[in-house]
């Protein structure tokens, strides 16, 4: 384990202070914008109390702040090293023979560790708050139960041999039954082709104990006469407590919940690209934080007496924004399945890290 000396501890202390200031500024801006959005949107009629508005902001803002944390490390590290440079402390360190790697790499390692803490602890709390915000916004904005009951319900289940697509005209919230349900049953051929085999219409469909209990049923296979049943049971692998739950947004799930949710979505036959992408982005977050710290440090090592410090700082900010937009563009390409989710998530972080290390090599070692 690398042993930190007094210089490294001092630089880390300055960096943490600057990161705290940058985080406070960005958090204040985000919360101010969210306050205006909630006040003009959900609270346009003045029905929400001040405490309720603040509680909504408290659960909504953290998810946005977590997305902007790369800028916290960019601005915070840049501010710390520029301040050290302006006070000639970096000059004294370099004159004493201290390599820039001795205080840049600990700063990057600190950012990497904070990234791990963010992904494993802070981001799950922010995701939990985002899920609360989504449900509260739907409830306050008029997305009540009456609207939900009027919407059709679609489900899908099956395995490699049989697939079943289920449509309910509506769902009775008191009993959990599907009303006016239709079951489209397909068989899977050995070459993977899906062929329609049967359609079943039922007045009600109730999911309990691993089976669908249908009442007032009319069923028929292709080319055959329809048959009526008073009741009919169909096997099911859906869990009754989860079958009718809406899939949450990827941003509303923590890194601990994403694998299970992804497996459930794949088992239901739906595309899980957005969830795979979110999971890989969370894994790449510590590397992105470290890369932003190295990038900011590399741009602030130029001696004040040589001039152009302001230009270098502005260049670091512009380049950081550029990598952020590359990250967003890559995520859009991954969501559209143009490139794999793994590549879409890791490519921006790797490119940022390579660019930062290249600049640091050029600045320090020529």
XYZ file of C-alpha atoms in Angstrom:
366
model
C 0.000 0.000 0.000
C 1.281 3.429 -0.953
C 2.295 5.435 2.078
C 1.230 9.071 1.908
C 3.740 11.667 2.992
C 3.070 15.092 4.395
C 2.967 16.678 0.938
C 0.457 14.169 -0.387
C -1.760 14.555 2.677
C -1.657 18.332 2.353
C -2.611 18.251 -1.327
C -5.402 15.773 -0.611
C -6.723 18.051 2.117
C -6.786 21.006 -0.262
C -8.520 18.890 -2.897
C -11.213 17.674 -0.493
C -11.929 21.244 0.614
C -12.251 22.381 -2.997
C -14.467 19.383 -3.815
C -16.740 20.327 -0.930
C -17.055 23.900 -2.220
C -17.752 22.716 -5.794
C -20.337 20.226 -4.545
C -22.078 22.883 -2.466
C -22.268 25.292 -5.416
C -23.578 22.695 -7.888
C -26.043 21.284 -5.342
C -27.360 24.775 -4.581
C -27.888 25.485 -8.297
C -29.652 22.155 -8.864
C -31.941 22.619 -5.876
C -32.755 26.178 -6.943
C -33.740 24.985 -10.432
C -35.780 22.128 -8.949
C -37.521 24.563 -6.612
C -38.612 26.677 -9.574
C -39.719 23.563 -11.496
C -41.758 22.132 -8.625
C -43.273 25.502 -7.727
C -44.337 26.292 -11.297
C -45.323 22.757 -12.198
C -46.859 20.664 -9.447
C -47.560 23.571 -7.118
C -49.015 25.958 -9.708
C -52.315 26.122 -7.775
C -50.620 26.673 -4.435
C -52.038 23.488 -2.930
C -48.698 22.174 -1.608
C -47.251 23.465 1.631
C -43.758 24.848 1.811
C -42.582 21.790 3.732
C -44.023 19.471 1.053
C -42.244 21.394 -1.709
C -38.937 21.183 0.161
C -39.425 17.449 0.769
C -40.038 16.896 -2.948
C -36.871 18.816 -3.778
C -34.970 16.765 -1.208
C -35.885 13.498 -2.969
C -35.622 14.837 -6.529
C -32.330 16.762 -6.498
C -29.857 14.036 -5.375
C -30.298 12.000 -8.572
C -29.449 15.075 -10.668
C -26.505 15.974 -8.431
C -25.090 12.450 -8.788
C -25.186 12.822 -12.577
C -23.213 16.082 -12.293
C -20.571 14.731 -9.905
C -17.941 14.453 -12.703
C -18.072 18.247 -12.905
C -17.623 18.451 -9.143
C -14.332 16.567 -9.467
C -13.334 18.605 -12.519
C -14.025 22.017 -10.969
C -12.949 21.034 -7.463
C -9.593 19.541 -8.453
C -8.955 22.389 -10.882
C -9.696 24.947 -8.193
C -7.448 23.188 -5.654
C -4.419 22.961 -7.933
C -4.842 26.453 -9.372
C -4.969 27.787 -5.802
C -1.799 25.872 -4.919
C -0.157 27.259 -8.039
C -1.158 30.847 -7.326
C 0.306 30.608 -3.820
C 3.527 29.242 -5.367
C 3.198 26.052 -3.324
C 3.387 23.887 -6.421
C 6.495 25.803 -7.462
C 8.125 25.054 -4.120
C 7.223 21.371 -4.393
C 8.559 21.085 -7.913
C 11.719 23.020 -6.973
C 12.296 20.549 -4.124
C 12.339 17.740 -6.664
C 8.824 16.456 -5.991
C 7.361 14.923 -9.132
C 3.846 15.914 -10.128
C 2.907 12.247 -10.050
C 3.337 12.254 -6.247
C 0.365 14.536 -5.712
C -1.660 13.913 -8.890
C -1.963 10.149 -8.499
C -3.114 10.325 -4.833
C -5.720 12.869 -5.928
C -6.879 10.493 -8.663
C -6.929 7.572 -6.228
C -9.008 9.640 -3.812
C -11.461 10.426 -6.619
C -11.603 6.729 -7.535
C -12.391 5.728 -3.943
C -15.040 8.446 -3.680
C -16.484 7.090 -6.925
C -16.817 3.636 -5.365
C -18.523 5.160 -2.318
C -20.846 7.095 -4.607
C -21.848 4.038 -6.635
C -22.340 1.731 -3.658
C -23.888 4.119 -1.132
C -24.848 7.576 -2.391
C -26.277 6.583 -5.787
C -28.633 3.957 -4.267
C -30.019 6.621 -1.918
C -30.433 9.010 -4.847
C -32.174 6.273 -6.874
C -34.527 5.618 -3.949
C -35.341 9.320 -3.815
C -35.938 9.411 -7.574
C -38.453 6.555 -7.323
C -40.300 8.456 -4.575
C -40.262 11.595 -6.713
C -41.709 9.759 -9.722
C -44.564 8.285 -7.706
C -45.318 11.579 -5.951
C -45.258 13.506 -9.225
C -47.715 11.037 -10.773
C -50.013 11.220 -7.747
C -49.965 15.001 -7.401
C -50.062 15.595 -11.140
C -53.277 13.636 -11.553
C -51.943 10.148 -12.353
C -54.290 8.536 -9.832
C -55.699 5.069 -9.608
C -58.714 5.800 -11.772
C -56.496 6.627 -14.701
C -54.331 3.584 -14.122
C -57.348 1.263 -13.970
C -58.572 2.464 -17.378
C -55.287 1.605 -19.089
C -54.790 -1.800 -20.761
C -52.364 -4.189 -19.077
C -49.795 -6.066 -21.169
C -47.766 -9.032 -19.893
C -45.471 -11.565 -21.472
C -44.109 -14.845 -20.189
C -42.779 -18.166 -21.420
C -39.640 -20.156 -22.092
C -37.676 -21.524 -25.051
C -40.596 -23.760 -26.104
C -43.677 -21.621 -25.476
C -44.459 -17.916 -25.312
C -47.658 -16.263 -24.086
C -48.655 -12.623 -24.597
C -51.427 -11.429 -22.298
C -53.602 -8.347 -22.706
C -56.149 -7.182 -20.160
C -58.606 -4.438 -21.031
C -58.197 -3.171 -17.481
C -57.251 -4.402 -14.013
C -59.487 -4.497 -10.956
C -57.291 -3.011 -8.200
C -59.357 -4.519 -5.405
C -59.040 -8.151 -6.574
C -56.017 -7.931 -8.879
C -57.990 -9.591 -11.706
C -57.611 -8.784 -15.361
C -60.939 -7.896 -16.964
C -61.640 -8.958 -20.582
C -58.302 -10.707 -20.934
C -56.870 -12.162 -24.130
C -54.086 -14.769 -24.211
C -52.042 -15.196 -27.412
C -50.075 -18.453 -27.229
C -47.099 -19.162 -29.481
C -44.887 -22.204 -29.872
C -41.162 -21.920 -30.526
C -39.759 -24.134 -33.278
C -36.283 -25.743 -32.974
C -34.837 -23.041 -35.256
C -36.172 -20.291 -32.950
C -39.152 -19.238 -35.070
C -42.309 -18.232 -33.211
C -45.599 -19.665 -34.511
C -49.103 -18.752 -33.372
C -50.976 -21.760 -31.955
C -53.942 -20.601 -29.900
C -55.984 -17.617 -28.735
C -57.967 -17.623 -25.503
C -60.447 -14.923 -24.454
C -61.677 -14.759 -20.865
C -64.045 -12.526 -18.955
C -61.668 -12.493 -15.977
C -58.137 -13.777 -15.365
C -56.732 -14.183 -11.871
C -53.057 -15.017 -11.211
C -52.507 -17.144 -8.089
C -50.196 -19.970 -7.051
C -48.339 -20.250 -10.342
C -51.397 -20.431 -12.588
C -53.939 -18.297 -14.404
C -57.533 -19.073 -13.372
C -59.776 -17.977 -16.267
C -63.566 -17.691 -16.179
C -66.131 -17.520 -19.003
C -63.540 -18.675 -21.525
C -63.595 -18.951 -25.318
C -60.534 -20.589 -26.869
C -59.581 -21.807 -30.287
C -56.583 -22.971 -32.262
C -55.811 -22.025 -35.823
C -58.208 -23.623 -38.272
C -60.395 -25.175 -35.567
C -63.766 -24.324 -34.058
C -63.833 -22.256 -30.880
C -64.490 -24.070 -27.615
C -66.164 -22.603 -24.517
C -65.195 -23.308 -20.910
C -66.709 -22.165 -17.663
C -63.232 -22.073 -16.082
C -59.773 -22.867 -17.386
C -56.342 -23.019 -15.706
C -53.121 -22.087 -17.498
C -49.665 -22.635 -15.946
C -47.651 -19.486 -15.264
C -44.133 -18.680 -14.074
C -44.993 -15.106 -13.082
C -44.869 -14.114 -9.413
C -48.281 -12.712 -8.542
C -46.822 -9.978 -6.319
C -44.566 -8.684 -9.113
C -46.448 -9.422 -12.330
C -48.429 -6.162 -12.464
C -45.711 -3.866 -11.166
C -44.519 -1.255 -13.629
C -40.852 -1.555 -14.542
C -39.035 1.273 -12.816
C -36.780 3.644 -14.706
C -33.104 2.635 -14.757
C -32.278 5.890 -12.940
C -34.599 4.836 -10.097
C -32.666 1.614 -9.431
C -29.446 1.157 -7.469
C -26.489 -0.885 -8.628
C -27.636 -3.613 -6.224
C -31.133 -3.804 -7.752
C -30.221 -3.530 -11.430
C -29.044 -7.154 -12.013
C -32.240 -8.629 -10.567
C -34.458 -6.187 -12.435
C -32.573 -6.868 -15.672
C -33.052 -10.611 -15.226
C -36.776 -10.113 -14.558
C -37.164 -7.959 -17.678
C -35.332 -10.475 -19.840
C -37.420 -13.305 -18.413
C -40.560 -11.382 -19.330
C -39.313 -11.115 -22.911
C -38.637 -7.369 -22.955
C -35.497 -5.506 -24.024
C -33.125 -4.691 -21.156
C -30.672 -2.457 -23.025
C -31.375 0.641 -20.918
C -30.820 -1.309 -17.696
C -27.616 -2.946 -18.954
C -26.334 0.485 -19.985
C -27.159 2.009 -16.604
C -25.399 -0.827 -14.780
C -22.239 -0.444 -16.869
C -22.294 3.348 -16.429
C -22.356 2.928 -12.673
C -19.414 0.533 -12.845
C -17.459 3.071 -14.940
C -18.205 5.983 -12.583
C -15.062 5.661 -10.380
C -12.844 5.684 -13.477
C -14.624 8.780 -14.794
C -14.114 10.610 -11.475
C -10.408 9.731 -11.449
C -10.007 10.765 -15.099
C -11.649 14.142 -14.455
C -9.309 14.742 -11.499
C -6.196 13.922 -13.552
C -7.450 16.118 -16.396
C -7.984 19.095 -14.087
C -4.600 18.613 -12.388
C -2.735 18.327 -15.689
C -4.151 21.626 -16.938
C -3.229 23.483 -13.716
C 0.451 22.503 -13.459
C 1.699 25.296 -15.684
C 3.710 27.830 -13.706
C 1.998 31.141 -13.057
C 5.025 33.102 -14.170
C 4.786 31.533 -17.625
C 1.314 32.971 -18.081
C -1.724 31.517 -19.844
C -3.032 29.985 -16.604
C -6.508 31.389 -17.256
C -6.482 29.992 -20.782
C -5.377 26.599 -19.514
C -8.129 26.550 -16.870
C -10.774 27.483 -19.422
C -9.429 24.792 -21.749
C -9.787 22.212 -18.992
C -13.411 23.219 -18.403
C -14.213 23.162 -22.136
C -12.548 19.777 -22.554
C -14.421 18.435 -19.518
C -17.729 19.570 -21.007
C -16.675 17.983 -24.284
C -16.106 14.615 -22.628
C -19.431 14.968 -20.805
C -21.266 15.439 -24.109
C -19.335 12.516 -25.569
C -20.615 10.505 -22.633
C -24.207 11.557 -23.360
C -23.826 10.850 -27.069
C -22.326 7.454 -26.361
C -25.199 6.676 -23.990
C -27.697 7.603 -26.720
C -25.901 5.306 -29.159
C -25.973 2.525 -26.591
C -29.679 3.026 -25.868
C -30.380 2.771 -29.593
C -28.296 -0.447 -29.667
C -25.981 1.037 -32.282
C -23.048 0.040 -30.094
C -22.962 -2.469 -27.199
C -23.957 -1.178 -23.762
C -20.549 -2.121 -22.323
C -18.728 -0.044 -24.944
C -21.140 2.880 -24.650
C -20.597 3.079 -20.892
C -16.834 2.532 -20.688
C -15.602 4.293 -23.840
C -16.073 7.916 -22.574
C -14.351 7.148 -19.253
C -11.449 5.393 -20.969
C -11.030 8.201 -23.519
C -11.065 10.816 -20.750
C -8.485 8.881 -18.742
C -6.190 8.391 -21.760
C -6.424 12.074 -22.725
C -5.687 13.175 -19.157
C -2.715 10.827 -18.772
C -1.332 11.875 -22.160
C -1.518 15.536 -21.203
C 0.072 14.826 -17.833
C 2.912 12.867 -19.449
C 3.492 15.722 -21.896
C 3.399 18.373 -19.166
C 5.550 16.544 -16.602
C 7.935 14.424 -18.672
C 7.937 16.244 -21.985
